[in-house]
Tab-separated table of C-alpha atoms and ligand atoms in Angstrom:
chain	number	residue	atom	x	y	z
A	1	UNK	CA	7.079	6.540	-30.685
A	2	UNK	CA	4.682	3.641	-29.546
A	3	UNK	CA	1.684	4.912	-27.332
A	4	UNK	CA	2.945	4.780	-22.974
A	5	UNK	CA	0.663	2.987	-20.708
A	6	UNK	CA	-0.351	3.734	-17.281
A	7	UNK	CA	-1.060	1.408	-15.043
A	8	UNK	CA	-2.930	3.209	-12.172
A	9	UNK	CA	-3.794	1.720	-8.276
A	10	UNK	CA	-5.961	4.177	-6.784
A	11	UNK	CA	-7.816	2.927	-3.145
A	12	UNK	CA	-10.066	4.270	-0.747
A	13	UNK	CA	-11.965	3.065	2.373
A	14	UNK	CA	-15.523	3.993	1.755
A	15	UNK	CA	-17.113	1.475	4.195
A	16	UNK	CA	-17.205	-2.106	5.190
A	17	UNK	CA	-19.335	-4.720	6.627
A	18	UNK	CA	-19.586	-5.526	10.123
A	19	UNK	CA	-16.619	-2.646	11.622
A	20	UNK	CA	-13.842	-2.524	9.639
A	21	UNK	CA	-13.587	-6.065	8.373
A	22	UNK	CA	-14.261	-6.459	4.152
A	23	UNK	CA	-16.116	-4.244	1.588
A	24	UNK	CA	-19.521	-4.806	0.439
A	25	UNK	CA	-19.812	-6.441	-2.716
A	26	UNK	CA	-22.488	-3.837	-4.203
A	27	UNK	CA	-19.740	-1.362	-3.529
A	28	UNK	CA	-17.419	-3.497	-6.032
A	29	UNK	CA	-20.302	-3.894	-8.375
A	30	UNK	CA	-20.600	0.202	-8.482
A	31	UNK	CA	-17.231	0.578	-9.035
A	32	UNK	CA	-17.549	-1.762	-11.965
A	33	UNK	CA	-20.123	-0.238	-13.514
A	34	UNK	CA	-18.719	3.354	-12.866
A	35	UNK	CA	-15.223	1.993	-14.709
A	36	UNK	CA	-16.790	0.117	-17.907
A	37	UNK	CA	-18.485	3.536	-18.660
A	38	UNK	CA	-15.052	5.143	-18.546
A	39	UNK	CA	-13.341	2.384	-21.032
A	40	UNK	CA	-16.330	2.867	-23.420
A	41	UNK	CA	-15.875	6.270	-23.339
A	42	UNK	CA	-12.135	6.078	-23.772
A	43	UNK	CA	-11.102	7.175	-20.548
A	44	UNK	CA	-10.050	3.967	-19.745
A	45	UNK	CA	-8.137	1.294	-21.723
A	46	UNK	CA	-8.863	-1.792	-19.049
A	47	UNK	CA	-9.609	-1.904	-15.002
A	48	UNK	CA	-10.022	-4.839	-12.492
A	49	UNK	CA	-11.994	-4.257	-8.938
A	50	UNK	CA	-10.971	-5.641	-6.138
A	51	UNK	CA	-10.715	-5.213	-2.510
A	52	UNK	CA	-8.451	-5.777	0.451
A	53	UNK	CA	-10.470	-5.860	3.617
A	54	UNK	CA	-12.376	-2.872	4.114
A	55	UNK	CA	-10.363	-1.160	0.869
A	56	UNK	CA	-12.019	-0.634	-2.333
A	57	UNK	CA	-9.043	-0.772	-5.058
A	58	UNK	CA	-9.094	0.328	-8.958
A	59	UNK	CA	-6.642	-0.952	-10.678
A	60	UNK	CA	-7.173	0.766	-14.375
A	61	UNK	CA	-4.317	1.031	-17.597
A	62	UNK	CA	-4.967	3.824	-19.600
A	63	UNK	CA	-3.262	6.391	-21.977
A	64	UNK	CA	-3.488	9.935	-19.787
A	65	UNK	CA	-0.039	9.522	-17.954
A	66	UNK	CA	0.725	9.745	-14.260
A	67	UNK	CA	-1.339	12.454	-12.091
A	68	UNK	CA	-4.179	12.555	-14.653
A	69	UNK	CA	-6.815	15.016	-13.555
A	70	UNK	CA	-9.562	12.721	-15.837
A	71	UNK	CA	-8.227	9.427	-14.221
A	72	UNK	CA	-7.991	10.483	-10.417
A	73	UNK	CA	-11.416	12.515	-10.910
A	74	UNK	CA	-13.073	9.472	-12.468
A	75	UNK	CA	-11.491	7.135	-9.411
A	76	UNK	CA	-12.717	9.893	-7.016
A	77	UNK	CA	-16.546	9.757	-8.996
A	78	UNK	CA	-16.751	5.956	-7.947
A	79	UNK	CA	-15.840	6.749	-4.770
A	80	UNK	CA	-18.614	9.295	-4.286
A	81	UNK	CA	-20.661	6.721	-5.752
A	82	UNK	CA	-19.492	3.978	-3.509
A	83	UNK	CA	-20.124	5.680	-0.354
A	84	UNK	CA	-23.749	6.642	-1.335
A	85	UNK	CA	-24.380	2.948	-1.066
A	86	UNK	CA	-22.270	2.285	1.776
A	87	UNK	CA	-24.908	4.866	3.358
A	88	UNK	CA	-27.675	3.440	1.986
A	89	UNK	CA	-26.510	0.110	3.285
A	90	UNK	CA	-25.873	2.119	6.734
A	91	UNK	CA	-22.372	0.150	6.192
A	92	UNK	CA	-19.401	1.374	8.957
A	93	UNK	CA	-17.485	4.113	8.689
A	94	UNK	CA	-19.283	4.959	5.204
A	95	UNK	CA	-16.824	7.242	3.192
A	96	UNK	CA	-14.370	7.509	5.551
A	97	UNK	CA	-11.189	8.293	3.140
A	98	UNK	CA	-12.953	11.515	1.733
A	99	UNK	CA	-11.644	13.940	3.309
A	100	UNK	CA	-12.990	16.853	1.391
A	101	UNK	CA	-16.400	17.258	-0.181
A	102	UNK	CA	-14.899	18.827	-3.879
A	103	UNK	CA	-12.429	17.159	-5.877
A	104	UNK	CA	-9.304	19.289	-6.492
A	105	UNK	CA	-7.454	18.169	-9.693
A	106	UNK	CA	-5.579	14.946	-8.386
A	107	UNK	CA	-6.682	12.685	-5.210
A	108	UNK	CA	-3.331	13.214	-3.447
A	109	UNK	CA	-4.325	15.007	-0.091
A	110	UNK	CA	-7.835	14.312	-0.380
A	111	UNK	CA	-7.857	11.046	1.192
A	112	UNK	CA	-7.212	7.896	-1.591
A	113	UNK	CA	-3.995	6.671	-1.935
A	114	UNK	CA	-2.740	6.059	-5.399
A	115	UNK	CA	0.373	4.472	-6.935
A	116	UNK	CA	0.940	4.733	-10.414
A	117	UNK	CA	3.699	3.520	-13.437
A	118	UNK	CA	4.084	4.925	-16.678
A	119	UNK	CA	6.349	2.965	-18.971
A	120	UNK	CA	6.398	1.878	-22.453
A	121	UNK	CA	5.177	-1.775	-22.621
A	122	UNK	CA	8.066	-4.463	-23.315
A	123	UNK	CA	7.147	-7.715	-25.276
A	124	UNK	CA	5.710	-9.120	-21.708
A	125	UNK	CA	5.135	-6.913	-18.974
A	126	UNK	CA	4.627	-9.126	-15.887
A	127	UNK	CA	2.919	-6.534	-13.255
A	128	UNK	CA	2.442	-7.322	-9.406
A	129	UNK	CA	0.143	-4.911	-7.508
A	130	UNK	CA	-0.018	-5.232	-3.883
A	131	UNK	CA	-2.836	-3.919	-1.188
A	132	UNK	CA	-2.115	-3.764	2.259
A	133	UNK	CA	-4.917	-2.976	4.797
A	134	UNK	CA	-4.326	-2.164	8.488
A	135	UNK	CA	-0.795	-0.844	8.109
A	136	UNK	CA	1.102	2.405	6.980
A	137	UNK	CA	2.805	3.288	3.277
A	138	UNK	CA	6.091	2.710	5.155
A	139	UNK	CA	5.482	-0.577	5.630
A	140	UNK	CA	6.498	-1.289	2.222
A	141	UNK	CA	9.994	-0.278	2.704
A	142	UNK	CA	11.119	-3.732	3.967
A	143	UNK	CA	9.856	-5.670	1.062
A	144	UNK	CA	10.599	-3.360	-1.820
A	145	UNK	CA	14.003	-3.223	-0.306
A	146	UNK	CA	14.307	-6.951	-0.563
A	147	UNK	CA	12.897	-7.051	-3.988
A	148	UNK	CA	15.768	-4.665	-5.357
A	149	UNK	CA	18.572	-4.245	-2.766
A	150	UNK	CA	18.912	-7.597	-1.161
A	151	UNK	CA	20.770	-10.476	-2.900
A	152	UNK	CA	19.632	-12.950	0.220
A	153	UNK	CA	16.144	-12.146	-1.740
A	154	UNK	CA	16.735	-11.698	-5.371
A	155	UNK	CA	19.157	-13.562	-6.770
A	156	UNK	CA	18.922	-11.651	-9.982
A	157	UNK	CA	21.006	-8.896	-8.000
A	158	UNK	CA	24.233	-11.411	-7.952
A	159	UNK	CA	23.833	-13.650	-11.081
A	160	UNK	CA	21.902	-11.433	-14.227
A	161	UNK	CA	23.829	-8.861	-15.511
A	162	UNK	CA	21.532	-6.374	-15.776
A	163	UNK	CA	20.330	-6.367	-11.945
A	164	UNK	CA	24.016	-7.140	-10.941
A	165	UNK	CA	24.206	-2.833	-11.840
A	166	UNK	CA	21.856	-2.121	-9.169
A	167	UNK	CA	18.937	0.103	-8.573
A	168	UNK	CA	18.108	3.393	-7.130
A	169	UNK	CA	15.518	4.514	-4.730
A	170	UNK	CA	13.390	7.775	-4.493
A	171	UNK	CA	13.166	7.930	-0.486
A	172	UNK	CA	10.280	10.321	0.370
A	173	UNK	CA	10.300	12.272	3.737
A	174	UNK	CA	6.804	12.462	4.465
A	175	UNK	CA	6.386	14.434	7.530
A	176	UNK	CA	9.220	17.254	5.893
A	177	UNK	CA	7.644	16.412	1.962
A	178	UNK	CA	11.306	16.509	0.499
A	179	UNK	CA	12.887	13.296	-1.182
A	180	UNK	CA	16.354	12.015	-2.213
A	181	UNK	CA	17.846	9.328	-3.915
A	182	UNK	CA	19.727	6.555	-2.981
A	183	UNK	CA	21.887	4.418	-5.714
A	184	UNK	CA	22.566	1.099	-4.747
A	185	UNK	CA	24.265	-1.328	-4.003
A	186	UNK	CA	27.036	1.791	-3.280
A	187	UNK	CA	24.926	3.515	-1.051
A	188	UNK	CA	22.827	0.641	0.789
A	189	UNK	CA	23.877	1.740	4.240
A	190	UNK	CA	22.732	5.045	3.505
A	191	UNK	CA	19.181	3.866	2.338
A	192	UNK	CA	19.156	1.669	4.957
A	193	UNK	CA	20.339	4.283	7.760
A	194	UNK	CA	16.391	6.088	6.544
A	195	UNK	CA	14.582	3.757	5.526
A	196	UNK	CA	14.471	1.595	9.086
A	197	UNK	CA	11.941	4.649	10.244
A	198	UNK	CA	9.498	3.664	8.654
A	199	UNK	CA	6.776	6.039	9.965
A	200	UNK	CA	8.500	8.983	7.915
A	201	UNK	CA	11.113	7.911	5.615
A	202	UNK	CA	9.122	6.037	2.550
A	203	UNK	CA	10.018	4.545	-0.261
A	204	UNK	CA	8.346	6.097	-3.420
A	205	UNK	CA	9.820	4.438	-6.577
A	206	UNK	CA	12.548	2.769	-7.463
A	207	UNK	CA	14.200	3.044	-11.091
A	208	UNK	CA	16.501	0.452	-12.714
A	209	UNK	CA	20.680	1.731	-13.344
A	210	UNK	CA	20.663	-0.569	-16.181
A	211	UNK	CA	18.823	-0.479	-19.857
A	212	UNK	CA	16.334	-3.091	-19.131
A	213	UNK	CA	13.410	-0.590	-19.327
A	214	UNK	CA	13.407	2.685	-21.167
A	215	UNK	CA	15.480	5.639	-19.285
A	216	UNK	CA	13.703	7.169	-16.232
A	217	UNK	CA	10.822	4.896	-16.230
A	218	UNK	CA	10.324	3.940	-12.283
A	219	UNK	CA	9.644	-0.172	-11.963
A	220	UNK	CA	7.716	0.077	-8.511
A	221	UNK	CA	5.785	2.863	-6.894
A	222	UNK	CA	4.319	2.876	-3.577
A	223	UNK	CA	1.380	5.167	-2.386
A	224	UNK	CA	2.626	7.449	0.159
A	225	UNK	CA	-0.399	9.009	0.862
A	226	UNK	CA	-0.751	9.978	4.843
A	227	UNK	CA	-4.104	9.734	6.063
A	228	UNK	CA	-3.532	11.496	9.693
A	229	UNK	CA	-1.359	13.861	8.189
A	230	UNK	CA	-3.707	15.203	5.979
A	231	UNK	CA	-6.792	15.200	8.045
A	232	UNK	CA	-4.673	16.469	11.483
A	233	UNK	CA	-6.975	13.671	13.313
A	234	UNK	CA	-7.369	9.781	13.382
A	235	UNK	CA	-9.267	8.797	10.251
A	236	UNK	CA	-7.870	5.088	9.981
A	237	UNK	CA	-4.755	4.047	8.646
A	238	UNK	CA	-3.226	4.448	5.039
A	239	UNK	CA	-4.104	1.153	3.772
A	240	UNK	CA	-1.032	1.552	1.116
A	241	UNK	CA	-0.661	-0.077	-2.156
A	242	UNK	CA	2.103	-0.411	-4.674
A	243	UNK	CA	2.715	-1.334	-8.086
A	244	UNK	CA	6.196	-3.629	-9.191
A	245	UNK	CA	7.172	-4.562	-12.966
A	246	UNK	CA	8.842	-7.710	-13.228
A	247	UNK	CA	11.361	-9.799	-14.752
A	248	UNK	CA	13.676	-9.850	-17.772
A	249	UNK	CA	16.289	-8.115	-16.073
A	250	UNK	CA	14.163	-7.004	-13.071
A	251	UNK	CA	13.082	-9.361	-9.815
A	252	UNK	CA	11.630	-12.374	-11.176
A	253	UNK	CA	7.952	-12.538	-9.709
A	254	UNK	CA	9.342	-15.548	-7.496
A	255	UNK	CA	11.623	-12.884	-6.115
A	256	UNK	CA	8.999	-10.247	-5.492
A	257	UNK	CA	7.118	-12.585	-3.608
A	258	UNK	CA	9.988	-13.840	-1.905
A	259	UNK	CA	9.655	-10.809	-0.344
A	260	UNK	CA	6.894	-11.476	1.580
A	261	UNK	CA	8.158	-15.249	2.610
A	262	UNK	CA	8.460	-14.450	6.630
A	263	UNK	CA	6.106	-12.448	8.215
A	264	UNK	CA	7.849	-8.544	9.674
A	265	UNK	CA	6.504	-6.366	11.886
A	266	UNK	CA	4.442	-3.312	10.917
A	267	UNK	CA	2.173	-0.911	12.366
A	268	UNK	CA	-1.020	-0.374	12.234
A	269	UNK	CA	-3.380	-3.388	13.039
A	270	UNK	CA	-6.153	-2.256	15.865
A	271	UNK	CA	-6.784	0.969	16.089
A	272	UNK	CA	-3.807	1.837	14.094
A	273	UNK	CA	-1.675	1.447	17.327
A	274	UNK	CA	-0.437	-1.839	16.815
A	275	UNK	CA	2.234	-3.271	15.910
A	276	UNK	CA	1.638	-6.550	14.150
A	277	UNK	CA	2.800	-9.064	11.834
A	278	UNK	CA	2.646	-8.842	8.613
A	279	UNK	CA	0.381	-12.180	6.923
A	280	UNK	CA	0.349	-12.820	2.912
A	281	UNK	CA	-3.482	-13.791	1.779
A	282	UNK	CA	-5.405	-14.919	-1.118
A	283	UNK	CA	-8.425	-13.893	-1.964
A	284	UNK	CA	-10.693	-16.170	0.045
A	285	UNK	CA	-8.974	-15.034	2.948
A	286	UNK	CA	-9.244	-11.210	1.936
A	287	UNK	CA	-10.961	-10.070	5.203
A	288	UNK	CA	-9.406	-8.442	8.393
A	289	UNK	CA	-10.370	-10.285	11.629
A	290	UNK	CA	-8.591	-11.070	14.808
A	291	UNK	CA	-8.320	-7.650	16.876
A	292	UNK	CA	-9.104	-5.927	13.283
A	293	UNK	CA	-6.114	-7.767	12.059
A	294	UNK	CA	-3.296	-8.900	11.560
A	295	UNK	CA	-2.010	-6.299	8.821
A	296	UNK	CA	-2.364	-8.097	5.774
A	297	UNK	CA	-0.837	-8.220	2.019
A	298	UNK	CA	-2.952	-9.153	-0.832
A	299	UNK	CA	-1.180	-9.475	-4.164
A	300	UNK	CA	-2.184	-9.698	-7.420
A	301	UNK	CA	-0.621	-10.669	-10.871
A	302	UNK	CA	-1.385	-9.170	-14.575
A	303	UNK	CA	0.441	-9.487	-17.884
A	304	UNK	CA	-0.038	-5.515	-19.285
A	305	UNK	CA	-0.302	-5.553	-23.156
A	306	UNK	CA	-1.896	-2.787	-25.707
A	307	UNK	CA	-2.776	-1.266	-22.539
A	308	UNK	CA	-4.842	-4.374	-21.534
A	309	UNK	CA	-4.769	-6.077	-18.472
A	310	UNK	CA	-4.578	-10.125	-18.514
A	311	UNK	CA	-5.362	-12.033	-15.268
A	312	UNK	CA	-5.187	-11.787	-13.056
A	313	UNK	CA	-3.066	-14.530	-10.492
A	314	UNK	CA	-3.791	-14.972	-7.290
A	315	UNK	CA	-0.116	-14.433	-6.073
A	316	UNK	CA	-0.363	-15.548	-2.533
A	317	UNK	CA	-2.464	-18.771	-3.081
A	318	UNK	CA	0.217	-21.267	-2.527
A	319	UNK	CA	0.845	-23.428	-0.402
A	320	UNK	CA	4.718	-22.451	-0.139
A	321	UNK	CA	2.901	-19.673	1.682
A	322	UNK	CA	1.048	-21.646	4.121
A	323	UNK	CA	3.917	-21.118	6.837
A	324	UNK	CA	4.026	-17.701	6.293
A	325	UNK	CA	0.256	-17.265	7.669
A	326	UNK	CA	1.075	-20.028	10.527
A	327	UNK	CA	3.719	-17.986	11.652
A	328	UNK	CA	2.066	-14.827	11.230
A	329	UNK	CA	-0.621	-16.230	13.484
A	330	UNK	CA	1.717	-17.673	15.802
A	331	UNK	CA	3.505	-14.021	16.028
A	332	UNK	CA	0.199	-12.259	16.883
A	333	UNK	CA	-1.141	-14.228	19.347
A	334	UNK	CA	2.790	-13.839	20.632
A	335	UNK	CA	2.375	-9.623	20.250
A	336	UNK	CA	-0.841	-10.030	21.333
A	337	UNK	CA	-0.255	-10.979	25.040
A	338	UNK	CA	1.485	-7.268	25.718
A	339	UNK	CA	-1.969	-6.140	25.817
A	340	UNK	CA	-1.291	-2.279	26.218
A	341	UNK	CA	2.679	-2.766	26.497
A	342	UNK	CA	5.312	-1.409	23.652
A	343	UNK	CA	6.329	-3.062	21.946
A	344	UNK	CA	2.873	-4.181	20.711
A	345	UNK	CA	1.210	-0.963	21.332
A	346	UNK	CA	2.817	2.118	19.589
A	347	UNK	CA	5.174	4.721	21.341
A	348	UNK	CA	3.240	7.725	21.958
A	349	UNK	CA	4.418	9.982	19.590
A	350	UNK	CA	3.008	7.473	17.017
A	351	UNK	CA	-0.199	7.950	18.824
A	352	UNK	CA	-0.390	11.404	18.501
A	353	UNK	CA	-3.444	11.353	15.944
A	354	UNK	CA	-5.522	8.759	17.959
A	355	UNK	CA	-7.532	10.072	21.069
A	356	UNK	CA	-4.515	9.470	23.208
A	357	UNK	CA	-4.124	13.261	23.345
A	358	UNK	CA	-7.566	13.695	25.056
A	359	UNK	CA	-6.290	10.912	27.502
A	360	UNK	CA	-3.183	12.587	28.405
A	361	UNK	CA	-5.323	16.522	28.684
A	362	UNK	CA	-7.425	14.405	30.928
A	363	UNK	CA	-4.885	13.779	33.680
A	364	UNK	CA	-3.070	17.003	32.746
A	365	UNK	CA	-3.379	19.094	36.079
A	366	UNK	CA	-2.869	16.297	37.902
A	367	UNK	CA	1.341	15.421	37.911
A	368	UNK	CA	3.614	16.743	40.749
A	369	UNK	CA	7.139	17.588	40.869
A	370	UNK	CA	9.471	15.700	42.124
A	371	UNK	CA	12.830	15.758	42.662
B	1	F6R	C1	-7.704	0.269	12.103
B	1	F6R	C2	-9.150	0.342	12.137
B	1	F6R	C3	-9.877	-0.252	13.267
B	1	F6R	C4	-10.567	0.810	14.129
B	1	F6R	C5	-11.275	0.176	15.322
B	1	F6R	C6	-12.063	1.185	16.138
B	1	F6R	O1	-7.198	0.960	11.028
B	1	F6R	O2	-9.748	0.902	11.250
B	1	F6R	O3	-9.044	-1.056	14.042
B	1	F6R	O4	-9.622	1.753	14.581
B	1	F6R	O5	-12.171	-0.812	14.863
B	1	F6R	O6	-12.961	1.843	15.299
B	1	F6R	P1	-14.057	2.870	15.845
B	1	F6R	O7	-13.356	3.884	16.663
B	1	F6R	O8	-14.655	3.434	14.586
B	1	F6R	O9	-15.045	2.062	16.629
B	2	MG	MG1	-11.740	0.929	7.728
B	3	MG	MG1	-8.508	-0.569	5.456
């Protein structure tokens, strides 16, 4: 049996330049250096470092499956590493996504948020991996949904056979931690009916009905990793990433990007109490600004062969995605003028992990019955 591959996305906030706006580069440099001792020593069969906004990503392919203790130790080693330097540089919020001071056998629950794919590597294996920063994980529903449940997005799902059969979606509850599964298209109202609450109903992975990939191999994953809910206080948002394979009987890459062609509402943006407007960016836009916003996606594009990774593709820098951004401005500066109204700011209960509790104690022995 040929050798799997893992393609691992594992992302932390360890401290940015000038508030929360973009990473330092000597913290991608570490995390460089930290990684290329891990492929010479085997750990590793390729990585790429990158950033969106104030996120540090790893993107590494190796041979240790899913949940590897050596992979998410190594990814949680750079991060230690990272934030020393973020101190030393007295950057903000200097490792604000570790949680704990040990590591514990896997980064889930310490902080990082990690998405990962194992599969066994088809001729061409066109990869997308997308970072999101000032937004929640269930901010990918909309777009993952579009990528494999929508035929006004992918085409594939009407006119190649092998889409036409559908897909099926591993729906995570993440304030219960209990899952289910959706198969579509017979069930779509039933995905959709969850998946429209996006603050607890997530998408995790979704897995193909057809034979276009080896049985039970999952073709996206999405980090589902809960920042507030781990901590029990307001450490930042999740920052989420995901990983989507591509083509030959899965969404084209036009189609996954077609995903992101208008510009929904998440939440998240300033002070994670925002809703905002999603904007797709390349990298020389790759920075958070306007009221510590507007969320943002950042996508980028690999070919994944004997475990290596080739690229990668700027996916967003296009022009096609020029009105995307224009609107996306145009619909912030629109949200924007609510100031402290809903819709733009979040319903309280969203709130809860913010100081808005303190607020509310505040005033607390001051209301008076009334009829
Ligand atoms: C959002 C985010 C920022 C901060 C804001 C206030 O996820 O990280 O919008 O919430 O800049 O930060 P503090 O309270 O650290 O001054
Ligand atoms: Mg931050
Ligand atoms: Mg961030």
């Amino acid at each position: 049996m040929p050798d799997k591959t893992t393609l691992s996305v594992i992302k932390a906030d360890v401290g940015s330049v000038a508030g929360h706006q973009v990473i330092h580069p000597r913290l991608e440099e570490i995390a460089e250096e930290s990684l290329k001792e891990a492929q010479e020593m085997g750990v590793l069969e390729d990585f790429y470092v990158t950033h969106c906004g104030d996120d540090l990503e790893l993107i590494m392919t190796h041979r240790q499956g899913v949940d590897s203790s050596k992979v998410h130790e190594l990814a949680w080693l750079t991060f230690k590493k990272a934030t020393r330097e973020a101190e030393d540089l007295h950057l903000y919020a200097a490792g604000q996504d570790l949680l704990v001071d040990a590591f514990a056998g896997n980064v889930r629950g310490l902080g990082p948020g990690s998405a990962e794919l194992e599969f066994e590597e088809r001729k061409a294996e066109p990869v997308a991996v997308f970072m999101m920063d000032k937004t929640e994980p269930g901010t990918f529903n909309f777009p993952i949904f579009r990528m494999f449940g929508d035929p006004f997005c992918s085409a594939g799902l009407v006119i190649d056979t092998a889409m036409h059969e559908g897909f099926r979606f591993e729906v995570w509850d993440i304030k219960a931690h209990r899952r289910v599964f959706f198969d579509c298209p017979e069930e779509l109202y039933d995905l959709l009916a969850f998946i429209g609450t996006k603050g607890q109903y997530v998408i995790k992975r979704v897995y193909p009905r057809a034979d276009q990939v080896v049985e039970g191999e999952a073709v996206a994953c999405v980090s589902t990793d809960k920042l507030a809910h781990i901590a029990g206080k307001y450490v930042g948002k999740d920052d989420p990433v995901a990983v989507v394979r591509s083509q030959s009987g899965l969404p084209a890459m036009g189609e996954v990007l077609e995903a992101w062609s208008w510009p929904f509402l998440a939440a998240g943006w300033n002070r994670g109490s925002h809703n905002g407007p999603v904007m797709p960016i390349t990298m020389a836009q790759n920075r958070v600004s306007r009221f510590d916003g507007p969320p943002r996606v950042f996508g980028l594009g690999f070919q994944v062969g004997d475990g290596k990774l080739v690229g990668p593709v700027d996916l967003f820098d296009d022009p096609a995605f020029d009105p995307v951004r224009q609107q996306a401005a145009e619909l912030a500066d629109y949200m924007r003028r609510h100031g402290p109204f809903e819709p733009h700011r979040l319903p309280m209960d969203e709130m809860e992990y913010t100081t808005m509790p303190q607020l509310m104690a505040k005033v607390k022995d001051r209301w008076e019955d009334v009829a």
